[in-house]
PDB file of C-alpha atoms in Angstrom:
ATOM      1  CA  UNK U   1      10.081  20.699  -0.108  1.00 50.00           C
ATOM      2  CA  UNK U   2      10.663  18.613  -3.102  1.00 53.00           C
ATOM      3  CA  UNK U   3       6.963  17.830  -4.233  1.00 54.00           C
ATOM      4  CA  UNK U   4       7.922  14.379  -3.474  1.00 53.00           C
ATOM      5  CA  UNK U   5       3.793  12.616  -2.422  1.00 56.00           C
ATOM      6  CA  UNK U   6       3.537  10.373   0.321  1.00 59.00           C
ATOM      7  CA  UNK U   7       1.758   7.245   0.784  1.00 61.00           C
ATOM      8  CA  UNK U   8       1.833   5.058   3.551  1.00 64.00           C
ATOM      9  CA  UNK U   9       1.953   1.556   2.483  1.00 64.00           C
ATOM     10  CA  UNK U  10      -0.259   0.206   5.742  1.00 66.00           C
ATOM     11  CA  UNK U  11      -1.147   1.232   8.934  1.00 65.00           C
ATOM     12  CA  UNK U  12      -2.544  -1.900   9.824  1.00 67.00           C
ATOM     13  CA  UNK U  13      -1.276  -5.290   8.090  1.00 58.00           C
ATOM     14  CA  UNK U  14       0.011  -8.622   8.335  1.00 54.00           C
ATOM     15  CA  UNK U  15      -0.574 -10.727  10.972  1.00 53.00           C
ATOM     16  CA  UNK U  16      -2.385 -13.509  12.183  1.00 49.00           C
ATOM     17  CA  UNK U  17      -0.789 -15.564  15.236  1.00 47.00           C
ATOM     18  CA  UNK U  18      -1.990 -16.397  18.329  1.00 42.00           C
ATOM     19  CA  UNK U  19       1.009 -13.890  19.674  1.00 48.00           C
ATOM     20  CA  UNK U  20      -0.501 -11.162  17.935  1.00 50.00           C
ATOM     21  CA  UNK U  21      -3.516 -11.499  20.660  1.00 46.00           C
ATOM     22  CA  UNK U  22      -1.603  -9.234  23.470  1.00 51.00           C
ATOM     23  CA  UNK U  23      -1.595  -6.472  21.367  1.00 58.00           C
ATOM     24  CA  UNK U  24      -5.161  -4.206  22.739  1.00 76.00           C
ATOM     25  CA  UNK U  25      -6.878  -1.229  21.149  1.00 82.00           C
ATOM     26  CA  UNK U  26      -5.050   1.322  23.042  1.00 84.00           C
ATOM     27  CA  UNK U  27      -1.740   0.058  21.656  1.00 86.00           C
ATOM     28  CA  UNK U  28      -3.172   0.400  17.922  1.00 87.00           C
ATOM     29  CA  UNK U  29      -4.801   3.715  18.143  1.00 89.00           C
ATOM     30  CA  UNK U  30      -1.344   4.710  19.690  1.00 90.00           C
ATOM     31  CA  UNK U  31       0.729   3.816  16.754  1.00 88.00           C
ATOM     32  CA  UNK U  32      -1.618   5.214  14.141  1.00 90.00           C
ATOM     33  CA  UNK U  33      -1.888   8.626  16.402  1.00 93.00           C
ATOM     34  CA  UNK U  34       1.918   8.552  16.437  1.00 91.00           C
ATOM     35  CA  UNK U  35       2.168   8.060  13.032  1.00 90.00           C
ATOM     36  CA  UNK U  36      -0.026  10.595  12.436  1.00 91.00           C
ATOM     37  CA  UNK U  37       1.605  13.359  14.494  1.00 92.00           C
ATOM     38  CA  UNK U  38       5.377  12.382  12.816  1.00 89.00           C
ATOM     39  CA  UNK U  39       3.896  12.751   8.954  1.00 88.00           C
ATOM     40  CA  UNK U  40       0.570  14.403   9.007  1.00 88.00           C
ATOM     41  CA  UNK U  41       1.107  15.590   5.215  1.00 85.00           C
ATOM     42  CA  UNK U  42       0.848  12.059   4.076  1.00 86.00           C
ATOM     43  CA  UNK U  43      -1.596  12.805   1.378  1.00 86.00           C
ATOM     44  CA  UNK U  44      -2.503   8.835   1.022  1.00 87.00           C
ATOM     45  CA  UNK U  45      -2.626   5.866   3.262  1.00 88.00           C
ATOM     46  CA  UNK U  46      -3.479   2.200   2.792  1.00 88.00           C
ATOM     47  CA  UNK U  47      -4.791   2.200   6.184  1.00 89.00           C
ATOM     48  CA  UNK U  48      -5.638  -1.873   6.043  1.00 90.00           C
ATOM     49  CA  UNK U  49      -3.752  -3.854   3.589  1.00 86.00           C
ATOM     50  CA  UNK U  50      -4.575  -7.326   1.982  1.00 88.00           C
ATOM     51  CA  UNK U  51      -7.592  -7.674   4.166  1.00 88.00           C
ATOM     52  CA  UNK U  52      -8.188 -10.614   1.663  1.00 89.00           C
ATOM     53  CA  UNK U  53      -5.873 -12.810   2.205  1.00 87.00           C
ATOM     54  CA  UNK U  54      -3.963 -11.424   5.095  1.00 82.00           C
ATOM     55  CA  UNK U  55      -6.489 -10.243   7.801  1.00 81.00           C
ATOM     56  CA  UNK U  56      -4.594  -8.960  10.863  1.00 80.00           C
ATOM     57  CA  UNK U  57      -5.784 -11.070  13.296  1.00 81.00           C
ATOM     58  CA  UNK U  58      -4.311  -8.837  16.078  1.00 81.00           C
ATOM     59  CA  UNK U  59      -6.884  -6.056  15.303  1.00 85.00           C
ATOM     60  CA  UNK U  60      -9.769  -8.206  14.923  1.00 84.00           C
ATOM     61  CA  UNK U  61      -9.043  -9.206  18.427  1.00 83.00           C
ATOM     62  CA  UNK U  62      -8.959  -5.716  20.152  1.00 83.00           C
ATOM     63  CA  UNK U  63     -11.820  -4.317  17.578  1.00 85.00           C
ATOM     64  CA  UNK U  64     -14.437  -7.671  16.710  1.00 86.00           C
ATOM     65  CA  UNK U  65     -16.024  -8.324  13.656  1.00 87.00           C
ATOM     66  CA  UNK U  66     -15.854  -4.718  12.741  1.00 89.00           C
ATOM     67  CA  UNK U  67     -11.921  -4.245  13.305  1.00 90.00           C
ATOM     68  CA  UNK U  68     -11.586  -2.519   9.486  1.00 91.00           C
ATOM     69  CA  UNK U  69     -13.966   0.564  10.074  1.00 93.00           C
ATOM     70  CA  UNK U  70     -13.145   0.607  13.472  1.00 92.00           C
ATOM     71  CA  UNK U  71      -9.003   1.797  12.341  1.00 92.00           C
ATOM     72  CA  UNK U  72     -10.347   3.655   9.718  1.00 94.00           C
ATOM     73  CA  UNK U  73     -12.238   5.379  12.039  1.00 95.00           C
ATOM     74  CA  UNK U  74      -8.867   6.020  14.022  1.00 94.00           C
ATOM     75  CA  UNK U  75      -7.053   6.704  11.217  1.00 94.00           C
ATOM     76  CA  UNK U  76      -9.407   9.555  10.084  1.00 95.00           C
ATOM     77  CA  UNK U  77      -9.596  11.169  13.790  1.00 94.00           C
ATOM     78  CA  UNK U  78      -5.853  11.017  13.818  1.00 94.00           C
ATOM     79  CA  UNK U  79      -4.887  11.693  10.182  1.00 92.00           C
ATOM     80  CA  UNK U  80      -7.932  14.075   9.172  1.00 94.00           C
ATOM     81  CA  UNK U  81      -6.543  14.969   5.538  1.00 92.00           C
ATOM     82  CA  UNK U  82      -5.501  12.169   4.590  1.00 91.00           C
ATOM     83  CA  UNK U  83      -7.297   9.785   1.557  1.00 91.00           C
ATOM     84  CA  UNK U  84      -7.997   6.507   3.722  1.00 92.00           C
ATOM     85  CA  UNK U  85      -7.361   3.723   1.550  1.00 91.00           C
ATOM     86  CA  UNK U  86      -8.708  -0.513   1.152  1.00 92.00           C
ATOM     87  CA  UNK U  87      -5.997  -1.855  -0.280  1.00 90.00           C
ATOM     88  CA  UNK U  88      -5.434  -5.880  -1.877  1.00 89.00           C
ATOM     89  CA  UNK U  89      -4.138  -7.811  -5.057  1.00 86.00           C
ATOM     90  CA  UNK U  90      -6.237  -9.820  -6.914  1.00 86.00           C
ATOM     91  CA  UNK U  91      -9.288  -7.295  -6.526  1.00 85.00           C
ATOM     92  CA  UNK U  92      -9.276  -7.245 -10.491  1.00 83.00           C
ATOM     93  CA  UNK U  93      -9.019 -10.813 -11.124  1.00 82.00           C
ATOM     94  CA  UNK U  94      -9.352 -13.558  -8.410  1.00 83.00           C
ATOM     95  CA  UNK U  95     -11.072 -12.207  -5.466  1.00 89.00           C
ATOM     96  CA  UNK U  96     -13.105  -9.171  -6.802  1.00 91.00           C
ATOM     97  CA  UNK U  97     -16.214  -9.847  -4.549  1.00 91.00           C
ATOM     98  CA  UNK U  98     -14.568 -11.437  -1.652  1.00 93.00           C
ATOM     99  CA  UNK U  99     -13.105  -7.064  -1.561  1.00 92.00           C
ATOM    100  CA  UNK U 100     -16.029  -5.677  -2.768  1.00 94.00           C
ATOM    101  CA  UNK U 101     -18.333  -7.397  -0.458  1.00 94.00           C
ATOM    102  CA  UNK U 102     -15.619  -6.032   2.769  1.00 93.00           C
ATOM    103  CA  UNK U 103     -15.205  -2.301   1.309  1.00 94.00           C
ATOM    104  CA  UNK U 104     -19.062  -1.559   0.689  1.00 95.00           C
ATOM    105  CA  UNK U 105     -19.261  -2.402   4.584  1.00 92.00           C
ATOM    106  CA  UNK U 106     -16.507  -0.375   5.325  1.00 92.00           C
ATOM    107  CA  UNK U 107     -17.950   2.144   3.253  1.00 94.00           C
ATOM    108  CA  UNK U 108     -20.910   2.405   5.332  1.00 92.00           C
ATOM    109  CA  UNK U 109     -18.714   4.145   7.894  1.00 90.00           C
ATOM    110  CA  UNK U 110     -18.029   7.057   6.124  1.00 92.00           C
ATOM    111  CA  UNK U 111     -14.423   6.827   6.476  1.00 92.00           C
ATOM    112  CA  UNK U 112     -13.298   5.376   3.558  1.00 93.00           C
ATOM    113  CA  UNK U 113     -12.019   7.579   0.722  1.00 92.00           C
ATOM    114  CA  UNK U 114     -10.888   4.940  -1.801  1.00 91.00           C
ATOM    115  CA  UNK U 115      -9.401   1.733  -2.536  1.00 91.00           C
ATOM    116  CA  UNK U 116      -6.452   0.242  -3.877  1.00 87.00           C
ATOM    117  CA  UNK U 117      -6.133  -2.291  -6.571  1.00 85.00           C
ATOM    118  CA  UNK U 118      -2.573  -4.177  -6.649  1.00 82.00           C
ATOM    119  CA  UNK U 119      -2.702  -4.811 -10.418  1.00 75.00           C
ATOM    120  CA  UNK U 120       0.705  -7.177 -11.163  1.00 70.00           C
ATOM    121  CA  UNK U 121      -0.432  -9.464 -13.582  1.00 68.00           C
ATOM    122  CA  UNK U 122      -3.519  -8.362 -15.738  1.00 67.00           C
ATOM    123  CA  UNK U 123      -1.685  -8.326 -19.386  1.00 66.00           C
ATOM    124  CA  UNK U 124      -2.949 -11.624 -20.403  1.00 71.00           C
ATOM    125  CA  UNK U 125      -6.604 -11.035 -18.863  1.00 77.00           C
ATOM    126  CA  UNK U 126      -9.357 -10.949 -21.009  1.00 81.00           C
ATOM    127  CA  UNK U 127     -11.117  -7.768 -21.083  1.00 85.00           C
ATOM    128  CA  UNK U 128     -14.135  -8.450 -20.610  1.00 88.00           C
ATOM    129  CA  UNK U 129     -13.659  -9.848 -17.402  1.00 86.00           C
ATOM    130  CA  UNK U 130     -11.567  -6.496 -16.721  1.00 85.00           C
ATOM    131  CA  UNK U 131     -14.316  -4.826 -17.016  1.00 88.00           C
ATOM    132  CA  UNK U 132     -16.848  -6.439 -15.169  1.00 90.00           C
ATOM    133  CA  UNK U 133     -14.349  -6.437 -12.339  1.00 88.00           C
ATOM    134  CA  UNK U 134     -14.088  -2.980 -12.576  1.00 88.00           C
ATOM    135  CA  UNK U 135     -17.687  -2.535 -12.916  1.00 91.00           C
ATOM    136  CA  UNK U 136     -18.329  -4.442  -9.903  1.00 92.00           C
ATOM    137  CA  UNK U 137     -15.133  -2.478  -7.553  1.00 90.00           C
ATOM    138  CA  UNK U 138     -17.015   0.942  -9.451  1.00 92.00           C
ATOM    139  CA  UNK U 139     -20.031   0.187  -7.057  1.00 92.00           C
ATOM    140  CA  UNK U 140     -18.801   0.595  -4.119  1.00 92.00           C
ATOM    141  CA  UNK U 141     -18.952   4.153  -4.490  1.00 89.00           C
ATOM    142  CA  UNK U 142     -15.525   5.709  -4.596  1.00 91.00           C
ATOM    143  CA  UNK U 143     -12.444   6.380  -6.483  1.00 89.00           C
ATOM    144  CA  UNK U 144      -9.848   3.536  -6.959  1.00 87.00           C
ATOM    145  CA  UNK U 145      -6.513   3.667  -7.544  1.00 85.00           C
ATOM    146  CA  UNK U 146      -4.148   1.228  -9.243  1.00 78.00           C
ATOM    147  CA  UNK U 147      -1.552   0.427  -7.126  1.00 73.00           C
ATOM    148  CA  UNK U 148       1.728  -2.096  -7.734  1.00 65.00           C
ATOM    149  CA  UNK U 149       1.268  -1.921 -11.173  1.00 58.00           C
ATOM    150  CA  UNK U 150       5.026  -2.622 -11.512  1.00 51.00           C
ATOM    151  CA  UNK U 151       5.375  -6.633 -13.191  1.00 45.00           C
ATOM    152  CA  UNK U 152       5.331  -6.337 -16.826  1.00 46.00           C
ATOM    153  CA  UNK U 153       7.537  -3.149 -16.217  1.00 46.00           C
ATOM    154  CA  UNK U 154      10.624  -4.441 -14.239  1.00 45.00           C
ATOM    155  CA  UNK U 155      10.268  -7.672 -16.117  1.00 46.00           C
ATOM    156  CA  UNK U 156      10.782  -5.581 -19.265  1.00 48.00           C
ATOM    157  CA  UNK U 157       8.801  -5.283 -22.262  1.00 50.00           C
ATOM    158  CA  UNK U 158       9.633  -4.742 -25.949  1.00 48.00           C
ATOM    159  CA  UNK U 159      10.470  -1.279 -26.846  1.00 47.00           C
ATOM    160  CA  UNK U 160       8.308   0.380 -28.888  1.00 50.00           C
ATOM    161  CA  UNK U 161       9.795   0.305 -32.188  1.00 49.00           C
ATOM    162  CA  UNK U 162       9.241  -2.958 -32.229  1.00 56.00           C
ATOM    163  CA  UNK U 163      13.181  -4.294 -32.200  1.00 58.00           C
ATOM    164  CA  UNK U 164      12.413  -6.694 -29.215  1.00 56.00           C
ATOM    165  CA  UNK U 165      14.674  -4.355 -26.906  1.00 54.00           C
ATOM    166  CA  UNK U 166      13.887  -4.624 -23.332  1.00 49.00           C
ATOM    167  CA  UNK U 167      13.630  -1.729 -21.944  1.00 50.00           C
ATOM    168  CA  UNK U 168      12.403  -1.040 -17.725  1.00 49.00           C
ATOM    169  CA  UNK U 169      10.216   1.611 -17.812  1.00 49.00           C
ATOM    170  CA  UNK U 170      10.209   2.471 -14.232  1.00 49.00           C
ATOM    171  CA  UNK U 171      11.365   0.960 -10.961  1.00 55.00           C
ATOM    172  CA  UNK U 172       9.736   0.949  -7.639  1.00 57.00           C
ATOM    173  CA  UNK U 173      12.644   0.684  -4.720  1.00 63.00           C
ATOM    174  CA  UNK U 174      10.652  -1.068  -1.563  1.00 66.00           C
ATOM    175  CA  UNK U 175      11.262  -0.003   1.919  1.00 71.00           C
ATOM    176  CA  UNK U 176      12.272   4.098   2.290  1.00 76.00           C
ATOM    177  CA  UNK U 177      13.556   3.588   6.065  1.00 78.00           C
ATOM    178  CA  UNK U 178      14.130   1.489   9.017  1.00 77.00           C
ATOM    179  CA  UNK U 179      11.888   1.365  11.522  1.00 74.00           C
ATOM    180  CA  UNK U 180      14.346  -0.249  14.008  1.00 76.00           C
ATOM    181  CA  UNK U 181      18.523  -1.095  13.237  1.00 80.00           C
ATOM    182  CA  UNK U 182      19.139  -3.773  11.295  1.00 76.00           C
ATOM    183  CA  UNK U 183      20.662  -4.556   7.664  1.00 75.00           C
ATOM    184  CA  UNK U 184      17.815  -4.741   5.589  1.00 72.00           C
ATOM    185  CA  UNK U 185      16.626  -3.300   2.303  1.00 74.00           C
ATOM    186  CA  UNK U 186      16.221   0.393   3.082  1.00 81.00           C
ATOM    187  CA  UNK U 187      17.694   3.572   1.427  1.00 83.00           C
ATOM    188  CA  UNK U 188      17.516   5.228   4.926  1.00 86.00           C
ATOM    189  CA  UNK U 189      19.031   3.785   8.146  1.00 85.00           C
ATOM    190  CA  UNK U 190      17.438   3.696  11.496  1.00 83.00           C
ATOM    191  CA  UNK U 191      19.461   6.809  12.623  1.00 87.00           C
ATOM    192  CA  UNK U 192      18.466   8.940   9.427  1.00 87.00           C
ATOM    193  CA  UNK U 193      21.597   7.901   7.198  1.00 88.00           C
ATOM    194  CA  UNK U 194      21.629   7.092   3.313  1.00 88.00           C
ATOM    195  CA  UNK U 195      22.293   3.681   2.827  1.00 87.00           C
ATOM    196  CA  UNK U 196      24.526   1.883  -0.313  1.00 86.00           C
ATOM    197  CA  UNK U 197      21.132   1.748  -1.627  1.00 81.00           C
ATOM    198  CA  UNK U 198      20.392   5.203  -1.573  1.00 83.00           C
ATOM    199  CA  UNK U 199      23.446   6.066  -3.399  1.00 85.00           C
ATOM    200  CA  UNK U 200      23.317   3.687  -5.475  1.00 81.00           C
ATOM    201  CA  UNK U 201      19.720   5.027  -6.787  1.00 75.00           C
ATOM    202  CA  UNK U 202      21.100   8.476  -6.681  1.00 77.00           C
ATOM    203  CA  UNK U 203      23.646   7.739  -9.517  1.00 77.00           C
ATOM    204  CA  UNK U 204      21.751   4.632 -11.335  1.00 70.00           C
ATOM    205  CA  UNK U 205      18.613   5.808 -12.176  1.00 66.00           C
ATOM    206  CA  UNK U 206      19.779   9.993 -12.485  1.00 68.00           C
ATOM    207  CA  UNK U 207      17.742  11.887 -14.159  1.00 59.00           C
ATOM    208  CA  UNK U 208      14.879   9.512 -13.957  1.00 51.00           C
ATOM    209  CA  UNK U 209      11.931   9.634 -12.133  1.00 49.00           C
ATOM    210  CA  UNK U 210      11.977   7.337  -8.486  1.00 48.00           C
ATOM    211  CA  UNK U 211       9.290   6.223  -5.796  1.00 49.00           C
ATOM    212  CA  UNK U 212      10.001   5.023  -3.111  1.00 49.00           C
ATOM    213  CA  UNK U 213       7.405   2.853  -0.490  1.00 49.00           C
TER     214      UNK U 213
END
């Protein structure tokens, strides 16, 4: 209706205790098919997140070894036009083969349409590194999208005339809506209301350009 796009910030994430154990394979293929069925537009989805440095422990339990192509293989039967997504920071600088070494695996599934590179602090990286990073994340065979590429920006940079003015060139508001009632940072409430934060978006930032994740 608006030509607003979609992305789904993590179908499976966070979380590694011992808890986490009683969740089974039926109960994770549930929430991705439900997902799936309430938003099947969503034209992207970071269907594991930070699989790096936060592996969800919960799905390695129901799925072994394997757990990451086994959800993507969910996601895709559930969410069949969707762009299936590897997402993690530090894939440009830090822990570029730790990633590329899991998404060329995952990649051998066929379900994986691209991957996601949380880029917050490359502006004092040297560029030659950049690029062999890239180089190496260019292998694994499919598109890759920056993603979080938000630091410099709501830190402010100087303008471009060169006056030292700080100026944010965009903002990225985190969390859209509740997923249960509580008082949180969302611009929509459990029960489908605008928040203060929605309105307060609505007449800060008017005319410009918003996403929200």
């Amino acid at each position: 209706k608006n030509a607003i796009l979609l992305q789904n910030h993590g179908l499976v994430v966070w979380a590694s205790s011992a808890s986490q154990a009683l969740i089974i394979a039926e109960e994770i293929e549930e929430w991705i098919q439900a997902y799936c069925e309430r938003f099947p537009d969503t034209e992207m989805i970071d269907v594991v997140n930070e699989p790096v440095h936060e592996p969800a422990g919960y799905a390695r339990t129901a799925f072994g070894d394997d757990w990451i192509s086994r959800v993507f293989e969910i996601a895709r039967q559930h969410c069949p036009n969707s762009i299936l997504i590897l997402n993690d920071y530090n894939v440009l600088r830090g822990n570029t083969d730790e990633f590329v070494d899991i998404a060329k695996e995952v990649a051998t599934s066929g379900y994986l349409d691209a991957v996601g590179c949380q880029s917050h602090s490359l502006h004092d990286q040297d560029f030659s590194e950049l690029r062999s990073n890239m180089a190496k994340v260019e292998s694994i065979g499919v598109p890759i999208y920056i993603s979080e590429s938000i630091e410099r920006f709501r830190r402010g940079r100087p303008d471009i005339d060169g006056n030292g003015t700080q100026r944010c060139r965009a903002m990225i508001h985190w969390k859209l809506n509740d997923t249960w009632p509580q008082i949180y940072a969302a611009a929509i409430d459990y029960y489908g209301e605008p928040t203060m934060k929605y309105y307060a978006i609505r007449r800060g930032l008017q005319p410009d350009r918003k996403s929200v994740v």
